[in-house]
Amino acid sequence: MKPTSFFYLHRSDRRILLTFLLVAVLLLCLLFVTGESDEGGAVAEAAPSQTAAPHAADERKDGAFPQNTSPSSSTSSQTEVYRAERFPFDPNTADSIQLRRLGLQPWQVRNIYKYRAAGGIYRTKTDFARTYGLTQKEYRELEPYIQISSDYQPAALLVQEKKNEKRDSRDTLLFPKKLMPGQTIDLAAADTSLLKRVPGIGSHYARKIVFYREQLGGYASVEQLDEIDGFPLQAKRYLRIDSAAGVRRMNLNRLGVNELRRHPYLNYYQARAIVDYRRTHGRLKSLSDLRLLRDFPPEVMRKLEPYVEF
């Protein structure tokens, strides 16, 4: 169609043609604009991908280890996690976390749980050695830290302990604990059970000591024990007299012959001499009144002095 023929077209035909031309131009412009933006976006996306590649590679290199962390430090941290600890534990009550901290493997821990779930009880350390899969090395390392609670001990041990306590108490009565060097007891007040604690003194001498004390009216000196036949001299260092005030005294002006002669330090002739002196000379004023009598030598006067009064 010639250009000049355009103007000879009908008006409606020209409008239709112009409309098509306008639409075509708009489409071309739209395609141009859209194509340019797509190319720019592609370039923009390509550039980050190219620049991000090195970072991704760096991440692939360093992703295995955190920042400021070397492979050796990461390996050591993993070793610390599984490093066996040592602390006291009871295999009857220890939980899985404690058992794992001790260095036991998960399957060993499961065996322990199965044993306990079946009613098994570790009563002794050697019972724990029977754990399935436990090596001798592991047991030797754990043995010093095994502490079995008394609640899991056999009841028969409790019965045996009570028997031992009864036996010990009986042995204490038969063989009382002896005094240590430097320890002493009061001779004036000790009974037979306390006297038997003195080294060298048994039931025999304990009874003799108490019997002689009653005869004398009380001990005035530890040396008076030498008057007991066969008394062990080494036992005297464990005895003392706190006070001689408890000694019973006999009145020489009131007692008769039979009463006077009962004292270990007076015989029949000495008792008769005292009574005769009173009849002929009157009341005794002191022991010195008897010093001229043949039956009262100085050693007898010294022994009698703590036990007489007038």
Coordinates of N, CA, C and O in Angstrom, one line a residue, residues 182-305:
G182 N 50.6 -44.2 132.9 CA 50.3 -42.8 133.3 C 48.9 -42.7 133.9 O 48.6 -41.7 134.6
Q183 N 48.0 -43.7 133.6 CA 46.7 -43.7 134.2 C 46.7 -44.3 135.6 O 47.4 -45.3 135.8
T184 N 45.9 -43.8 136.5 CA 45.8 -44.3 137.8 C 44.4 -44.4 138.3 O 43.5 -43.7 137.7
I185 N 44.1 -45.2 139.3 CA 42.8 -45.2 140.0 C 42.9 -45.0 141.5 O 44.0 -45.3 142.0
D186 N 41.9 -44.6 142.1 CA 41.9 -44.4 143.6 C 41.7 -45.7 144.3 O 40.7 -46.3 144.2
L187 N 42.8 -46.1 145.0 CA 42.8 -47.3 145.8 C 41.8 -47.3 146.9 O 41.2 -48.4 147.2
A188 N 41.5 -46.2 147.4 CA 40.6 -46.1 148.6 C 39.1 -46.3 148.2 O 38.3 -46.6 149.0
A189 N 38.8 -46.2 146.9 CA 37.4 -46.2 146.5 C 37.1 -47.2 145.3 O 35.9 -47.5 145.0
A190 N 38.1 -47.8 144.7 CA 37.9 -48.7 143.6 C 37.3 -50.0 144.0 O 37.7 -50.6 145.0
D191 N 36.4 -50.5 143.1 CA 35.8 -51.8 143.4 C 36.6 -52.8 142.6 O 37.6 -52.5 141.9
T192 N 36.2 -54.1 142.6 CA 36.9 -55.2 142.0 C 37.0 -55.0 140.5 O 38.0 -55.3 139.8
S193 N 35.9 -54.6 139.8 CA 35.8 -54.5 138.4 C 36.8 -53.4 137.9 O 37.5 -53.5 136.9
L194 N 37.0 -52.3 138.7 CA 37.9 -51.3 138.3 C 39.3 -51.7 138.6 O 40.3 -51.4 137.9
L195 N 39.5 -52.4 139.7 CA 40.9 -52.9 140.0 C 41.4 -53.9 139.0 O 42.6 -53.9 138.8
K196 N 40.5 -54.6 138.3 CA 41.0 -55.6 137.3 C 41.5 -54.9 136.1 O 42.1 -55.6 135.2
R197 N 41.3 -53.6 135.9 CA 41.8 -52.9 134.8 C 43.3 -52.6 135.0 O 44.0 -52.1 134.1
V198 N 43.8 -52.7 136.2 CA 45.2 -52.5 136.5 C 46.0 -53.6 136.0 O 45.8 -54.8 136.2
P199 N 47.0 -53.3 135.2 CA 47.9 -54.4 134.6 C 48.5 -55.2 135.8 O 49.1 -54.6 136.7
G200 N 48.4 -56.5 135.7 CA 49.0 -57.4 136.7 C 48.0 -57.8 137.7 O 48.3 -58.7 138.6
I201 N 46.8 -57.2 137.8 CA 45.8 -57.5 138.8 C 44.6 -58.2 138.1 O 44.0 -57.6 137.1
G202 N 44.3 -59.4 138.5 CA 43.1 -60.1 138.0 C 42.0 -60.2 139.1 O 42.0 -59.4 140.1
S203 N 41.1 -61.1 138.9 CA 40.1 -61.3 139.9 C 40.6 -61.6 141.3 O 40.1 -61.2 142.3
H204 N 41.6 -62.5 141.3 CA 42.1 -62.9 142.6 C 42.6 -61.8 143.5 O 42.2 -61.6 144.6
Y205 N 43.6 -61.0 142.9 CA 44.1 -59.9 143.7 C 43.1 -58.8 143.9 O 43.2 -58.0 144.9
A206 N 42.2 -58.6 142.9 CA 41.2 -57.6 143.1 C 40.3 -57.9 144.4 O 40.0 -57.0 145.1
R207 N 40.0 -59.1 144.5 CA 39.2 -59.5 145.7 C 40.0 -59.3 147.0 O 39.5 -58.9 148.0
K208 N 41.3 -59.7 146.9 CA 42.2 -59.6 148.1 C 42.4 -58.1 148.5 O 42.4 -57.8 149.7
I209 N 42.5 -57.2 147.5 CA 42.7 -55.8 147.8 C 41.4 -55.3 148.6 O 41.6 -54.6 149.6
V210 N 40.3 -55.6 148.1 CA 39.0 -55.1 148.7 C 38.8 -55.7 150.1 O 38.5 -55.0 151.0
F211 N 39.1 -57.0 150.2 CA 39.0 -57.7 151.5 C 39.9 -57.1 152.6 O 39.5 -56.8 153.7
Y212 N 41.2 -56.8 152.2 CA 42.2 -56.3 153.1 C 41.8 -54.8 153.5 O 42.1 -54.4 154.6
R213 N 41.2 -54.1 152.5 CA 40.8 -52.7 152.8 C 39.7 -52.7 153.9 O 39.7 -51.8 154.8
E214 N 38.8 -53.7 153.8 CA 37.7 -53.8 154.8 C 38.3 -54.1 156.2 O 37.8 -53.6 157.2
Q215 N 39.3 -55.0 156.2 CA 39.9 -55.4 157.5 C 40.6 -54.2 158.1 O 40.5 -54.0 159.3
L216 N 41.4 -53.4 157.3 CA 42.1 -52.3 157.8 C 41.2 -51.2 158.3 O 41.6 -50.4 159.2
G217 N 40.1 -51.0 157.5 CA 39.3 -49.8 157.7 C 39.6 -48.8 156.7 O 39.3 -47.6 156.9
G218 N 40.3 -49.2 155.7 CA 40.7 -48.3 154.6 C 42.2 -48.2 154.4 O 42.9 -48.4 155.4
Y219 N 42.6 -47.9 153.2 CA 44.1 -47.8 153.0 C 44.5 -46.4 153.3 O 43.9 -45.4 152.9
A220 N 45.6 -46.3 154.0 CA 46.3 -45.0 154.3 C 47.4 -44.8 153.4 O 47.9 -43.6 153.3
S221 N 48.0 -45.8 152.7 CA 49.1 -45.7 151.9 C 49.1 -46.8 150.8 O 48.6 -47.9 151.2
V222 N 49.6 -46.5 149.6 CA 49.6 -47.6 148.6 C 50.6 -48.7 149.0 O 50.5 -49.8 148.6
E223 N 51.6 -48.3 149.8 CA 52.6 -49.3 150.3 C 52.0 -50.4 151.1 O 52.7 -51.4 151.3
Q224 N 50.8 -50.2 151.6 CA 50.2 -51.3 152.4 C 49.9 -52.5 151.6 O 49.6 -53.6 152.1
L225 N 49.8 -52.3 150.2 CA 49.6 -53.5 149.3 C 50.7 -54.5 149.4 O 50.5 -55.7 149.1
D226 N 51.9 -54.1 149.9 CA 53.0 -55.1 150.0 C 52.7 -56.1 151.1 O 53.3 -57.2 151.1
E227 N 51.7 -55.8 151.9 CA 51.4 -56.7 153.0 C 50.5 -57.9 152.5 O 50.2 -58.8 153.2
I228 N 50.0 -57.8 151.2 CA 49.3 -58.9 150.6 C 50.2 -59.9 150.0 O 51.1 -59.5 149.2
D229 N 50.1 -61.1 150.3 CA 51.1 -62.1 149.8 C 51.1 -62.2 148.3 O 50.0 -62.4 147.7
G230 N 52.3 -62.1 147.8 CA 52.5 -62.2 146.3 C 52.0 -61.1 145.5 O 51.8 -61.2 144.2
F231 N 51.6 -60.0 146.1 CA 51.1 -58.9 145.3 C 52.1 -58.4 144.3 O 53.3 -58.1 144.6
P232 N 51.7 -58.2 143.0 CA 52.6 -57.7 141.9 C 53.0 -56.3 142.2 O 52.2 -55.3 142.1
L233 N 54.3 -56.1 142.5 CA 54.8 -54.7 142.8 C 54.6 -53.7 141.7 O 54.4 -52.5 141.9
Q234 N 54.7 -54.2 140.4 CA 54.6 -53.3 139.3 C 53.2 -52.7 139.1 O 53.0 -51.6 138.5
A235 N 52.2 -53.2 139.8 CA 50.8 -52.7 139.7 C 50.6 -51.5 140.6 O 49.7 -50.7 140.4
K236 N 51.5 -51.2 141.5 CA 51.4 -50.1 142.4 C 51.4 -48.7 141.7 O 50.8 -47.8 142.2
R237 N 52.1 -48.7 140.6 CA 52.2 -47.4 139.9 C 50.9 -46.9 139.3 O 50.8 -45.8 138.8
Y238 N 50.0 -47.8 139.2 CA 48.7 -47.5 138.6 C 47.6 -47.2 139.7 O 46.5 -46.9 139.4
L239 N 48.1 -47.1 141.0 CA 47.2 -46.9 142.1 C 47.6 -45.6 142.8 O 48.8 -45.3 142.9
R240 N 46.6 -45.0 143.4 CA 46.8 -43.7 144.2 C 45.8 -43.7 145.3 O 44.8 -44.4 145.3
I241 N 46.0 -42.8 146.3 CA 45.1 -42.5 147.3 C 44.8 -41.0 147.4 O 45.7 -40.2 147.7
D242 N 43.6 -40.7 147.0 CA 43.3 -39.2 147.0 C 43.2 -38.6 148.4 O 43.6 -37.5 148.6
S243 N 42.6 -39.4 149.3 CA 42.5 -38.8 150.7 C 42.4 -40.0 151.7 O 41.7 -41.0 151.4
A244 N 43.1 -39.9 152.8 CA 43.0 -40.9 153.8 C 41.9 -40.5 154.9 O 41.9 -41.1 155.9
A245 N 41.1 -39.5 154.5 CA 40.1 -39.1 155.5 C 39.0 -40.1 155.7 O 38.3 -40.1 156.8
G246 N 38.9 -41.0 154.8 CA 37.9 -42.1 154.9 C 38.3 -43.3 155.8 O 37.5 -44.2 155.9
V247 N 39.4 -43.3 156.3 CA 39.9 -44.4 157.1 C 39.1 -44.5 158.4 O 38.9 -43.5 159.1
R248 N 38.7 -45.7 158.8 CA 37.9 -45.9 160.0 C 38.9 -46.0 161.2 O 39.9 -46.8 161.1
R249 N 38.6 -45.3 162.2 CA 39.5 -45.4 163.4 C 38.9 -46.1 164.5 O 37.6 -46.1 164.7
M250 N 39.7 -46.8 165.4 CA 39.2 -47.5 166.5 C 39.6 -46.8 167.8 O 40.8 -46.4 167.9
N251 N 38.7 -46.7 168.7 CA 39.0 -46.1 170.0 C 39.6 -47.1 171.0 O 39.0 -48.0 171.4
L252 N 40.9 -46.8 171.3 CA 41.6 -47.8 172.2 C 41.1 -47.8 173.6 O 41.4 -48.7 174.4
N253 N 40.3 -46.8 174.0 CA 39.8 -46.7 175.4 C 38.5 -47.4 175.6 O 38.0 -47.5 176.7
R254 N 37.8 -47.8 174.5 CA 36.5 -48.3 174.6 C 36.4 -49.8 174.1 O 35.5 -50.5 174.6
L255 N 37.2 -50.2 173.2 CA 37.1 -51.6 172.6 C 37.8 -52.6 173.6 O 38.8 -52.3 174.2
G256 N 37.1 -53.8 173.5 CA 37.7 -54.9 174.3 C 38.7 -55.7 173.5 O 39.1 -55.3 172.4
V257 N 39.2 -56.8 174.2 CA 40.3 -57.6 173.6 C 39.8 -58.1 172.2 O 40.6 -58.1 171.2
N258 N 38.7 -58.8 172.2 CA 38.2 -59.4 170.9 C 38.0 -58.4 169.8 O 38.3 -58.7 168.6
E259 N 37.6 -57.2 170.1 CA 37.3 -56.2 169.1 C 38.7 -55.7 168.6 O 38.8 -55.4 167.4
L260 N 39.6 -55.5 169.5 CA 40.9 -54.9 169.1 C 41.7 -55.9 168.3 O 42.4 -55.5 167.3
R261 N 41.6 -57.2 168.6 CA 42.4 -58.2 167.9 C 41.9 -58.4 166.5 O 42.6 -59.1 165.7
R262 N 40.8 -57.9 166.1 CA 40.3 -58.1 164.8 C 41.1 -57.3 163.8 O 41.0 -57.6 162.6
H263 N 41.7 -56.2 164.2 CA 42.5 -55.4 163.3 C 43.8 -56.1 162.9 O 44.4 -56.7 163.7
P264 N 44.1 -56.0 161.6 CA 45.3 -56.8 161.1 C 46.6 -56.3 161.8 O 47.6 -57.1 161.8
Y265 N 46.6 -55.1 162.4 CA 47.9 -54.7 163.0 C 48.0 -55.0 164.5 O 48.9 -54.6 165.2
L266 N 47.0 -55.7 165.0 CA 47.0 -56.0 166.5 C 46.8 -57.5 166.6 O 45.9 -58.1 166.0
N267 N 47.6 -58.2 167.4 CA 47.3 -59.6 167.7 C 46.7 -59.7 169.1 O 46.5 -58.7 169.8
Y268 N 46.5 -60.9 169.6 CA 45.9 -61.1 170.9 C 46.7 -60.5 172.0 O 46.1 -59.8 172.9
Y269 N 48.0 -60.7 172.0 CA 48.8 -60.2 173.1 C 48.8 -58.6 173.1 O 48.9 -58.0 174.2
Q270 N 48.9 -58.0 172.0 CA 48.9 -56.6 171.9 C 47.5 -56.0 172.4 O 47.5 -55.0 173.2
A271 N 46.4 -56.6 172.0 CA 45.1 -56.2 172.5 C 45.0 -56.4 174.0 O 44.4 -55.5 174.7
R272 N 45.5 -57.5 174.5 CA 45.4 -57.7 176.0 C 46.3 -56.7 176.7 O 45.9 -56.2 177.8
A273 N 47.4 -56.3 176.1 CA 48.3 -55.3 176.7 C 47.6 -53.9 176.8 O 47.8 -53.2 177.8
I274 N 46.8 -53.6 175.8 CA 46.1 -52.3 175.8 C 45.1 -52.3 176.9 O 44.9 -51.3 177.7
V275 N 44.3 -53.4 177.0 CA 43.3 -53.5 178.0 C 43.9 -53.5 179.4 O 43.4 -52.8 180.4
D276 N 45.0 -54.2 179.7 CA 45.7 -54.2 181.0 C 46.2 -52.8 181.3 O 46.1 -52.4 182.5
Y277 N 46.7 -52.1 180.3 CA 47.2 -50.7 180.6 C 46.1 -49.8 181.1 O 46.3 -49.0 182.0
R278 N 45.0 -49.9 180.4 CA 43.8 -49.1 180.8 C 43.4 -49.4 182.2 O 43.0 -48.5 183.0
R279 N 43.4 -50.7 182.6 CA 43.0 -51.1 184.0 C 43.9 -50.6 185.0 O 43.5 -50.3 186.1
T280 N 45.2 -50.6 184.7 CA 46.2 -50.2 185.7 C 46.6 -48.7 185.7 O 46.9 -48.1 186.7
H281 N 46.6 -48.1 184.5 CA 47.0 -46.7 184.4 C 45.9 -45.8 184.0 O 46.1 -44.5 184.0
G282 N 44.7 -46.3 183.7 CA 43.6 -45.4 183.3 C 43.6 -45.2 181.8 O 44.2 -45.9 181.0
R283 N 42.9 -44.2 181.3 CA 42.7 -43.9 179.9 C 44.0 -43.6 179.2 O 44.9 -42.9 179.7
L284 N 44.1 -44.1 178.0 CA 45.2 -43.8 177.1 C 45.0 -42.4 176.5 O 43.9 -42.0 176.1
K285 N 46.1 -41.6 176.5 CA 46.0 -40.3 175.9 C 46.6 -40.2 174.5 O 46.2 -39.3 173.7
S286 N 47.5 -41.1 174.2 CA 48.2 -41.1 172.9 C 48.9 -42.5 172.8 O 49.0 -43.2 173.8
L287 N 49.4 -42.7 171.6 CA 50.1 -44.0 171.4 C 51.4 -44.0 172.2 O 52.0 -45.1 172.5
S288 N 51.9 -42.8 172.5 CA 53.2 -42.8 173.2 C 53.1 -43.4 174.6 O 54.1 -43.8 175.2
D289 N 51.9 -43.6 175.1 CA 51.7 -44.2 176.4 C 52.0 -45.7 176.3 O 52.3 -46.3 177.3
L290 N 52.0 -46.3 175.1 CA 52.3 -47.7 174.9 C 53.8 -47.9 174.5 O 54.2 -49.1 174.3
R291 N 54.6 -46.9 174.4 CA 55.9 -47.1 173.8 C 56.9 -47.9 174.7 O 57.8 -48.5 174.3
L292 N 56.5 -47.9 176.0 CA 57.4 -48.7 176.9 C 57.0 -50.1 177.0 O 57.7 -50.9 177.7
L293 N 55.9 -50.5 176.4 CA 55.4 -51.9 176.4 C 56.2 -52.7 175.4 O 56.5 -52.2 174.3
R294 N 56.6 -53.9 175.8 CA 57.4 -54.8 174.9 C 56.7 -55.2 173.6 O 57.3 -55.3 172.6
D295 N 55.4 -55.2 173.6 CA 54.6 -55.7 172.4 C 54.4 -54.6 171.4 O 53.8 -54.8 170.4
F296 N 54.9 -53.3 171.7 CA 54.7 -52.2 170.8 C 56.0 -51.6 170.3 O 56.3 -50.5 170.8
P297 N 56.7 -52.2 169.4 CA 57.9 -51.6 168.9 C 57.6 -50.4 168.0 O 56.4 -50.2 167.6
P298 N 58.5 -49.6 167.6 CA 58.2 -48.4 166.8 C 57.5 -48.7 165.5 O 56.7 -47.9 165.1
E299 N 57.9 -49.8 164.8 CA 57.2 -50.1 163.5 C 55.7 -50.3 163.6 O 54.9 -50.0 162.8
V300 N 55.3 -51.0 164.8 CA 53.9 -51.2 165.0 C 53.2 -49.9 165.3 O 52.1 -49.7 164.9
M301 N 53.9 -49.0 166.1 CA 53.3 -47.8 166.4 C 53.0 -46.9 165.2 O 52.0 -46.3 165.0
R302 N 54.0 -47.0 164.2 CA 53.8 -46.2 162.9 C 52.6 -46.7 162.2 O 51.8 -46.0 161.6
K303 N 52.5 -48.0 162.1 CA 51.4 -48.6 161.3 C 50.0 -48.4 162.0 O 49.0 -48.2 161.3
L304 N 50.0 -48.4 163.3 CA 48.7 -48.2 164.0 C 48.2 -46.7 164.0 O 47.0 -46.4 164.1
E305 N 49.1 -45.8 163.9 CA 48.8 -44.4 164.1 C 47.6 -43.9 163.2 O 46.7 -43.2 163.8

